[in-house]
mmCIF file with all atom_site columns, C-alpha atoms in Angstrom:
data_model
loop_
_atom_site.group_PDB
_atom_site.id
_atom_site.type_symbol
_atom_site.label_atom_id
_atom_site.label_alt_id
_atom_site.label_comp_id
_atom_site.label_asym_id
_atom_site.label_entity_id
_atom_site.label_seq_id
_atom_site.pdbx_PDB_ins_code
_atom_site.Cartn_x
_atom_site.Cartn_y
_atom_site.Cartn_z
_atom_site.occupancy
_atom_site.B_iso_or_equiv
_atom_site.pdbx_formal_charge
_atom_site.auth_seq_id
_atom_site.auth_comp_id
_atom_site.auth_asym_id
_atom_site.auth_atom_id
_atom_site.pdbx_PDB_model_num
ATOM 1   C CA . MET A 1 1   ? 54.900 -35.849 14.165 1.00 91.00 ? 19  MET A CA 1
ATOM 2   C CA . LYS A 1 2   ? 53.506 -32.322 14.418 1.00 95.00 ? 20  LYS A CA 1
ATOM 3   C CA . ILE A 1 3   ? 55.908 -29.902 16.109 1.00 96.00 ? 21  ILE A CA 1
ATOM 4   C CA . PRO A 1 4   ? 54.605 -26.417 16.948 1.00 97.00 ? 22  PRO A CA 1
ATOM 5   C CA . LEU A 1 5   ? 57.193 -23.657 17.325 1.00 97.00 ? 23  LEU A CA 1
ATOM 6   C CA . THR A 1 6   ? 57.846 -20.037 16.516 1.00 97.00 ? 24  THR A CA 1
ATOM 7   C CA . LEU A 1 7   ? 60.245 -19.586 13.601 1.00 97.00 ? 25  LEU A CA 1
ATOM 8   C CA . ASN A 1 8   ? 61.431 -16.055 12.939 1.00 96.00 ? 26  ASN A CA 1
ATOM 9   C CA . ASN A 1 9   ? 58.458 -14.625 14.835 1.00 96.00 ? 27  ASN A CA 1
ATOM 10  C CA . ASN A 1 10  ? 55.908 -16.755 12.947 1.00 96.00 ? 28  ASN A CA 1
ATOM 11  C CA . LYS A 1 11  ? 53.994 -19.469 14.769 1.00 97.00 ? 29  LYS A CA 1
ATOM 12  C CA . ILE A 1 12  ? 54.102 -22.612 12.673 1.00 96.00 ? 30  ILE A CA 1
ATOM 13  C CA . VAL A 1 13  ? 53.561 -26.342 12.965 1.00 96.00 ? 31  VAL A CA 1
ATOM 14  C CA . LEU A 1 14  ? 56.148 -28.543 11.280 1.00 94.00 ? 32  LEU A CA 1
ATOM 15  C CA . SER A 1 15  ? 55.709 -32.165 10.301 1.00 92.00 ? 33  SER A CA 1
ATOM 16  C CA . ALA A 1 16  ? 58.951 -34.003 10.988 1.00 94.00 ? 34  ALA A CA 1
ATOM 17  C CA . ASP A 1 17  ? 60.485 -37.013 12.637 1.00 95.00 ? 35  ASP A CA 1
ATOM 18  C CA . PRO A 1 18  ? 61.329 -35.714 16.152 1.00 94.00 ? 36  PRO A CA 1
ATOM 19  C CA . SER A 1 19  ? 64.852 -37.157 15.900 1.00 96.00 ? 37  SER A CA 1
ATOM 20  C CA . GLU A 1 20  ? 65.642 -35.281 12.661 1.00 96.00 ? 38  GLU A CA 1
ATOM 21  C CA . SER A 1 21  ? 68.123 -32.446 13.181 1.00 96.00 ? 39  SER A CA 1
ATOM 22  C CA . LEU A 1 22  ? 66.840 -28.906 13.476 1.00 96.00 ? 40  LEU A CA 1
ATOM 23  C CA . LEU A 1 23  ? 69.360 -28.013 10.765 1.00 96.00 ? 41  LEU A CA 1
ATOM 24  C CA . SER A 1 24  ? 67.850 -30.357 8.171  1.00 95.00 ? 42  SER A CA 1
ATOM 25  C CA . VAL A 1 25  ? 64.304 -29.229 8.981  1.00 96.00 ? 43  VAL A CA 1
ATOM 26  C CA . LEU A 1 26  ? 65.269 -25.552 8.697  1.00 96.00 ? 44  LEU A CA 1
ATOM 27  C CA . ARG A 1 27  ? 66.909 -26.192 5.324  1.00 94.00 ? 45  ARG A CA 1
ATOM 28  C CA . LYS A 1 28  ? 63.679 -27.855 4.149  1.00 94.00 ? 46  LYS A CA 1
ATOM 29  C CA . GLU A 1 29  ? 61.902 -24.678 5.265  1.00 94.00 ? 47  GLU A CA 1
ATOM 30  C CA . LYS A 1 30  ? 64.234 -22.698 2.950  1.00 94.00 ? 48  LYS A CA 1
ATOM 31  C CA . ILE A 1 31  ? 66.268 -21.186 5.777  1.00 94.00 ? 49  ILE A CA 1
ATOM 32  C CA . TYR A 1 32  ? 69.630 -21.005 4.054  1.00 90.00 ? 50  TYR A CA 1
ATOM 33  C CA . SER A 1 33  ? 71.652 -19.067 6.619  1.00 90.00 ? 51  SER A CA 1
ATOM 34  C CA . VAL A 1 34  ? 72.107 -22.352 8.497  1.00 91.00 ? 52  VAL A CA 1
ATOM 35  C CA . LYS A 1 35  ? 74.827 -24.314 6.790  1.00 89.00 ? 53  LYS A CA 1
ATOM 36  C CA . CYS A 1 36  ? 76.005 -27.862 7.250  1.00 87.00 ? 54  CYS A CA 1
ATOM 37  C CA . GLY A 1 37  ? 79.535 -27.854 8.608  1.00 82.00 ? 55  GLY A CA 1
ATOM 38  C CA . CYS A 1 38  ? 81.186 -30.104 11.137 1.00 81.00 ? 56  CYS A CA 1
ATOM 39  C CA . GLN A 1 39  ? 77.984 -31.893 12.229 1.00 84.00 ? 57  GLN A CA 1
ATOM 40  C CA . LYS A 1 40  ? 79.460 -31.881 15.770 1.00 84.00 ? 58  LYS A CA 1
ATOM 41  C CA . GLY A 1 41  ? 78.170 -28.528 17.009 1.00 81.00 ? 59  GLY A CA 1
ATOM 42  C CA . ILE A 1 42  ? 81.494 -26.683 17.137 1.00 78.00 ? 60  ILE A CA 1
ATOM 43  C CA . CYS A 1 43  ? 81.959 -24.713 13.900 1.00 79.00 ? 61  CYS A CA 1
ATOM 44  C CA . GLY A 1 44  ? 79.015 -22.281 14.237 1.00 80.00 ? 62  GLY A CA 1
ATOM 45  C CA . ASN A 1 45  ? 77.935 -22.653 10.612 1.00 87.00 ? 63  ASN A CA 1
ATOM 46  C CA . CYS A 1 46  ? 74.462 -23.917 11.566 1.00 90.00 ? 64  CYS A CA 1
ATOM 47  C CA . MET A 1 47  ? 73.871 -21.596 14.506 1.00 91.00 ? 65  MET A CA 1
ATOM 48  C CA . VAL A 1 48  ? 70.397 -20.355 15.417 1.00 95.00 ? 66  VAL A CA 1
ATOM 49  C CA . LEU A 1 49  ? 68.933 -18.785 18.526 1.00 94.00 ? 67  LEU A CA 1
ATOM 50  C CA . MET A 1 50  ? 66.585 -20.972 20.539 1.00 95.00 ? 68  MET A CA 1
ATOM 51  C CA . ASP A 1 51  ? 64.808 -18.871 23.164 1.00 94.00 ? 69  ASP A CA 1
ATOM 52  C CA . ASN A 1 52  ? 67.614 -16.287 22.655 1.00 87.00 ? 70  ASN A CA 1
ATOM 53  C CA . LYS A 1 53  ? 70.405 -18.800 23.339 1.00 88.00 ? 71  LYS A CA 1
ATOM 54  C CA . ALA A 1 54  ? 72.880 -19.513 20.542 1.00 87.00 ? 72  ALA A CA 1
ATOM 55  C CA . ILE A 1 55  ? 72.800 -23.214 19.668 1.00 90.00 ? 73  ILE A CA 1
ATOM 56  C CA . SER A 1 56  ? 74.153 -25.480 16.951 1.00 91.00 ? 74  SER A CA 1
ATOM 57  C CA . SER A 1 57  ? 71.158 -26.708 14.978 1.00 95.00 ? 75  SER A CA 1
ATOM 58  C CA . CYS A 1 58  ? 73.050 -29.737 13.637 1.00 94.00 ? 76  CYS A CA 1
ATOM 59  C CA . ILE A 1 59  ? 73.042 -31.500 17.016 1.00 95.00 ? 77  ILE A CA 1
ATOM 60  C CA . ILE A 1 60  ? 69.578 -30.514 18.231 1.00 94.00 ? 78  ILE A CA 1
ATOM 61  C CA . PRO A 1 61  ? 66.722 -32.853 17.319 1.00 96.00 ? 79  PRO A CA 1
ATOM 62  C CA . ILE A 1 62  ? 63.684 -30.947 16.043 1.00 96.00 ? 80  ILE A CA 1
ATOM 63  C CA . GLY A 1 63  ? 61.631 -32.598 18.786 1.00 95.00 ? 81  GLY A CA 1
ATOM 64  C CA . LEU A 1 64  ? 63.490 -30.489 21.364 1.00 96.00 ? 82  LEU A CA 1
ATOM 65  C CA . ALA A 1 65  ? 62.371 -27.327 19.552 1.00 96.00 ? 83  ALA A CA 1
ATOM 66  C CA . ARG A 1 66  ? 58.707 -28.018 20.380 1.00 96.00 ? 84  ARG A CA 1
ATOM 67  C CA . GLY A 1 67  ? 57.160 -24.816 21.718 1.00 97.00 ? 85  GLY A CA 1
ATOM 68  C CA . LYS A 1 68  ? 60.430 -22.885 21.407 1.00 97.00 ? 86  LYS A CA 1
ATOM 69  C CA . LYS A 1 69  ? 61.211 -19.604 19.704 1.00 97.00 ? 87  LYS A CA 1
ATOM 70  C CA . ILE A 1 70  ? 63.771 -20.084 16.923 1.00 97.00 ? 88  ILE A CA 1
ATOM 71  C CA . LEU A 1 71  ? 65.455 -17.080 15.328 1.00 96.00 ? 89  LEU A CA 1
ATOM 72  C CA . THR A 1 72  ? 67.758 -17.347 12.343 1.00 96.00 ? 90  THR A CA 1
ATOM 73  C CA . LEU A 1 73  ? 70.050 -14.891 10.646 1.00 94.00 ? 91  LEU A CA 1
ATOM 74  C CA . GLU A 1 74  ? 67.275 -14.070 8.170  1.00 95.00 ? 92  GLU A CA 1
ATOM 75  C CA . GLN A 1 75  ? 65.230 -12.525 11.013 1.00 95.00 ? 93  GLN A CA 1
ATOM 76  C CA . ILE A 1 76  ? 68.141 -10.883 12.837 1.00 95.00 ? 94  ILE A CA 1
ATOM 77  C CA . MET A 1 77  ? 69.096 -9.032  9.647  1.00 95.00 ? 95  MET A CA 1
ATOM 78  C CA . GLU A 1 78  ? 65.764 -7.176  9.902  1.00 95.00 ? 96  GLU A CA 1
ATOM 79  C CA . GLU A 1 79  ? 66.495 -5.790  13.386 1.00 94.00 ? 97  GLU A CA 1
ATOM 80  C CA . PRO A 1 80  ? 68.335 -2.539  14.251 1.00 95.00 ? 98  PRO A CA 1
ATOM 81  C CA . VAL A 1 81  ? 70.929 -4.374  16.347 1.00 96.00 ? 99  VAL A CA 1
ATOM 82  C CA . TYR A 1 82  ? 72.132 -6.121  13.163 1.00 97.00 ? 100 TYR A CA 1
ATOM 83  C CA . GLU A 1 83  ? 73.456 -2.779  11.890 1.00 97.00 ? 101 GLU A CA 1
ATOM 84  C CA . ASP A 1 84  ? 75.221 -2.278  15.237 1.00 97.00 ? 102 ASP A CA 1
ATOM 85  C CA . ILE A 1 85  ? 76.901 -5.655  14.814 1.00 97.00 ? 103 ILE A CA 1
ATOM 86  C CA . MET A 1 86  ? 77.924 -4.890  11.225 1.00 97.00 ? 104 MET A CA 1
ATOM 87  C CA . THR A 1 87  ? 79.320 -1.527  12.316 1.00 97.00 ? 105 THR A CA 1
ATOM 88  C CA . GLY A 1 88  ? 81.300 -3.139  15.131 1.00 97.00 ? 106 GLY A CA 1
ATOM 89  C CA . PHE A 1 89  ? 82.605 -5.915  12.898 1.00 96.00 ? 107 PHE A CA 1
ATOM 90  C CA . SER A 1 90  ? 83.683 -3.362  10.296 1.00 96.00 ? 108 SER A CA 1
ATOM 91  C CA . GLN A 1 91  ? 85.526 -1.287  12.901 1.00 97.00 ? 109 GLN A CA 1
ATOM 92  C CA . ALA A 1 92  ? 87.378 -4.413  14.053 1.00 96.00 ? 110 ALA A CA 1
ATOM 93  C CA . GLY A 1 93  ? 88.290 -5.307  10.476 1.00 94.00 ? 111 GLY A CA 1
ATOM 94  C CA . ILE A 1 94  ? 86.099 -8.403  10.393 1.00 93.00 ? 112 ILE A CA 1
ATOM 95  C CA . THR A 1 95  ? 85.039 -9.550  6.968  1.00 86.00 ? 113 THR A CA 1
ATOM 96  C CA . LEU A 1 96  ? 82.280 -12.100 6.707  1.00 86.00 ? 114 LEU A CA 1
ATOM 97  C CA . CYS A 1 97  ? 83.274 -15.253 4.858  1.00 79.00 ? 115 CYS A CA 1
ATOM 98  C CA . GLY A 1 98  ? 79.701 -16.242 4.017  1.00 77.00 ? 116 GLY A CA 1
ATOM 99  C CA . TYR A 1 99  ? 79.984 -19.631 5.650  1.00 77.00 ? 117 TYR A CA 1
ATOM 100 C CA . CYS A 1 100 ? 80.136 -19.090 9.400  1.00 80.00 ? 118 CYS A CA 1
ATOM 101 C CA . ASN A 1 101 ? 78.305 -15.743 9.397  1.00 87.00 ? 119 ASN A CA 1
ATOM 102 C CA . ALA A 1 102 ? 75.424 -17.162 11.436 1.00 88.00 ? 120 ALA A CA 1
ATOM 103 C CA . GLY A 1 103 ? 77.763 -18.231 14.230 1.00 88.00 ? 121 GLY A CA 1
ATOM 104 C CA . LYS A 1 104 ? 79.503 -14.878 14.534 1.00 91.00 ? 122 LYS A CA 1
ATOM 105 C CA . ILE A 1 105 ? 76.449 -12.664 14.097 1.00 94.00 ? 123 ILE A CA 1
ATOM 106 C CA . LEU A 1 106 ? 74.037 -14.679 16.251 1.00 92.00 ? 124 LEU A CA 1
ATOM 107 C CA . THR A 1 107 ? 76.577 -14.978 19.051 1.00 92.00 ? 125 THR A CA 1
ATOM 108 C CA . ALA A 1 108 ? 77.089 -11.207 18.928 1.00 95.00 ? 126 ALA A CA 1
ATOM 109 C CA . TYR A 1 109 ? 73.310 -10.680 18.849 1.00 95.00 ? 127 TYR A CA 1
ATOM 110 C CA . SER A 1 110 ? 72.831 -12.945 21.856 1.00 92.00 ? 128 SER A CA 1
ATOM 111 C CA . ILE A 1 111 ? 75.465 -10.999 23.794 1.00 94.00 ? 129 ILE A CA 1
ATOM 112 C CA . LEU A 1 112 ? 74.060 -7.583  22.824 1.00 95.00 ? 130 LEU A CA 1
ATOM 113 C CA . THR A 1 113 ? 70.532 -8.562  23.803 1.00 92.00 ? 131 THR A CA 1
ATOM 114 C CA . SER A 1 114 ? 71.446 -10.450 26.986 1.00 91.00 ? 132 SER A CA 1
ATOM 115 C CA . TYR A 1 115 ? 73.894 -8.050  28.634 1.00 91.00 ? 133 TYR A CA 1
ATOM 116 C CA . TYR A 1 116 ? 73.716 -4.309  29.059 1.00 87.00 ? 134 TYR A CA 1
ATOM 117 C CA . ARG A 1 117 ? 77.469 -4.005  29.512 1.00 90.00 ? 135 ARG A CA 1
ATOM 118 C CA . PRO A 1 118 ? 79.069 -7.342  28.605 1.00 94.00 ? 136 PRO A CA 1
ATOM 119 C CA . THR A 1 119 ? 82.480 -7.965  30.098 1.00 94.00 ? 137 THR A CA 1
ATOM 120 C CA . ILE A 1 120 ? 85.351 -9.321  28.065 1.00 94.00 ? 138 ILE A CA 1
ATOM 121 C CA . GLU A 1 121 ? 85.027 -12.539 30.065 1.00 95.00 ? 139 GLU A CA 1
ATOM 122 C CA . GLN A 1 122 ? 81.327 -12.855 29.159 1.00 95.00 ? 140 GLN A CA 1
ATOM 123 C CA . ILE A 1 123 ? 82.122 -12.301 25.489 1.00 95.00 ? 141 ILE A CA 1
ATOM 124 C CA . GLU A 1 124 ? 85.034 -14.745 25.542 1.00 94.00 ? 142 GLU A CA 1
ATOM 125 C CA . ASP A 1 125 ? 82.833 -17.332 27.226 1.00 93.00 ? 143 ASP A CA 1
ATOM 126 C CA . ALA A 1 126 ? 80.093 -16.871 24.623 1.00 90.00 ? 144 ALA A CA 1
ATOM 127 C CA . ILE A 1 127 ? 82.477 -17.198 21.662 1.00 89.00 ? 145 ILE A CA 1
ATOM 128 C CA . SER A 1 128 ? 84.508 -20.047 23.135 1.00 85.00 ? 146 SER A CA 1
ATOM 129 C CA . GLY A 1 129 ? 82.266 -22.593 21.419 1.00 78.00 ? 147 GLY A CA 1
ATOM 130 C CA . LEU A 1 130 ? 82.836 -21.084 17.968 1.00 78.00 ? 148 LEU A CA 1
ATOM 131 C CA . HIS A 1 131 ? 85.632 -22.460 15.852 1.00 76.00 ? 149 HIS A CA 1
ATOM 132 C CA . CYS A 1 132 ? 85.547 -20.235 12.791 1.00 75.00 ? 150 CYS A CA 1
ATOM 133 C CA . CYS A 1 133 ? 88.450 -20.684 10.389 1.00 75.00 ? 151 CYS A CA 1
ATOM 134 C CA . CYS A 1 134 ? 88.284 -17.083 9.143  1.00 79.00 ? 152 CYS A CA 1
ATOM 135 C CA . ILE A 1 135 ? 88.780 -15.134 12.397 1.00 85.00 ? 153 ILE A CA 1
ATOM 136 C CA . ASP A 1 136 ? 90.577 -15.231 15.708 1.00 89.00 ? 154 ASP A CA 1
ATOM 137 C CA . ASN A 1 137 ? 88.793 -14.809 19.042 1.00 89.00 ? 155 ASN A CA 1
ATOM 138 C CA . THR A 1 138 ? 90.537 -11.535 19.916 1.00 92.00 ? 156 THR A CA 1
ATOM 139 C CA . THR A 1 139 ? 89.317 -9.844  16.738 1.00 94.00 ? 157 THR A CA 1
ATOM 140 C CA . LEU A 1 140 ? 85.807 -11.210 17.224 1.00 95.00 ? 158 LEU A CA 1
ATOM 141 C CA . THR A 1 141 ? 85.789 -10.000 20.852 1.00 95.00 ? 159 THR A CA 1
ATOM 142 C CA . ASN A 1 142 ? 86.846 -6.540  19.671 1.00 96.00 ? 160 ASN A CA 1
ATOM 143 C CA . GLY A 1 143 ? 84.136 -6.551  16.999 1.00 96.00 ? 161 GLY A CA 1
ATOM 144 C CA . ILE A 1 144 ? 81.504 -7.337  19.611 1.00 96.00 ? 162 ILE A CA 1
ATOM 145 C CA . LEU A 1 145 ? 82.812 -4.589  21.908 1.00 96.00 ? 163 LEU A CA 1
ATOM 146 C CA . TYR A 1 146 ? 82.602 -2.131  19.008 1.00 96.00 ? 164 TYR A CA 1
ATOM 147 C CA . ALA A 1 147 ? 79.051 -3.383  18.331 1.00 97.00 ? 165 ALA A CA 1
ATOM 148 C CA . VAL A 1 148 ? 78.120 -2.653  21.958 1.00 96.00 ? 166 VAL A CA 1
ATOM 149 C CA . ALA A 1 149 ? 79.419 0.907   21.497 1.00 94.00 ? 167 ALA A CA 1
ATOM 150 C CA . ALA A 1 150 ? 77.474 1.262   18.229 1.00 96.00 ? 168 ALA A CA 1
ATOM 151 C CA . LYS A 1 151 ? 74.318 0.093   20.002 1.00 95.00 ? 169 LYS A CA 1
ATOM 152 C CA . TYR A 1 152 ? 74.859 2.688   22.764 1.00 93.00 ? 170 TYR A CA 1
ATOM 153 C CA . THR A 1 153 ? 75.288 5.398   20.125 1.00 92.00 ? 171 THR A CA 1
ATOM 154 C CA . ARG A 1 154 ? 72.134 4.347   18.244 1.00 92.00 ? 172 ARG A CA 1
ATOM 155 C CA . GLU A 1 155 ? 70.155 4.313   21.509 1.00 91.00 ? 173 GLU A CA 1
ATOM 156 C CA . GLY A 1 156 ? 71.555 7.705   22.557 1.00 89.00 ? 174 GLY A CA 1
ATOM 157 C CA . LYS A 1 157 ? 73.359 6.302   25.599 1.00 83.00 ? 175 LYS A CA 1
ATOM 158 C CA . LYS A 1 158 ? 76.826 7.060   26.818 1.00 71.00 ? 176 LYS A CA 1
ATOM 159 C CA . PRO A 1 159 ? 79.178 4.049   26.614 1.00 61.00 ? 177 PRO A CA 1
ATOM 160 C CA . ASN A 1 160 ? 80.276 4.405   30.254 1.00 60.00 ? 178 ASN A CA 1
ATOM 161 C CA . ALA A 1 161 ? 76.822 5.088   31.714 1.00 52.00 ? 179 ALA A CA 1
ATOM 162 C CA . ARG A 1 162 ? 75.181 2.549   33.997 1.00 53.00 ? 180 ARG A CA 1
ATOM 163 C CA . LYS A 1 163 ? 71.720 1.248   33.260 1.00 48.00 ? 181 LYS A CA 1
#
C-alpha cells in the first residue's frame, strides 16, 4: 500500500503493509535513531514525533502515519533547540547512553516547542511514559528545565518574563 507522509520535512510516499510498525519502516528508510527496545511502547528507544507529539514507533502501525508529519532525532539535531536541550542536559549532569537518546531528546523537544513556560507537572506528565534505565525522572526534569532556560537565553528572553 502507498502511504504518503512527511518524514523529517520531506514529503514522501512509502510502500508498506499498513499493519507494519512505524519503527520497522523507519529502519528500512535508514533512520537509525529509532531503536528496537521493549516493543511495548514504554522504553522510549523508538520514539519519534508525530505531528509534534512524542510517540513510540514500535506500537504504531505505519498505516496510522498516513498524511502525518514524522520527525526523528536526525532532523531535531539540525534545529537550534537541540543545542538548548544538550546544554540543559549537560547542566543537569545527564549523559546520553546512545540507546534511549531519542526518548529523552524528543520528549524534551516536544515540551520546549509546546509550552512557553512548562510547569514541573507538565514536564513530569510528559516524561512519565519514559522508562529509561540510565536516568531518573528528577534529573531528566531538571535537564529539561535547564533547557528551557537555555532556550530563553538563546532567544534573548528573560527566564521569568511572560509571553
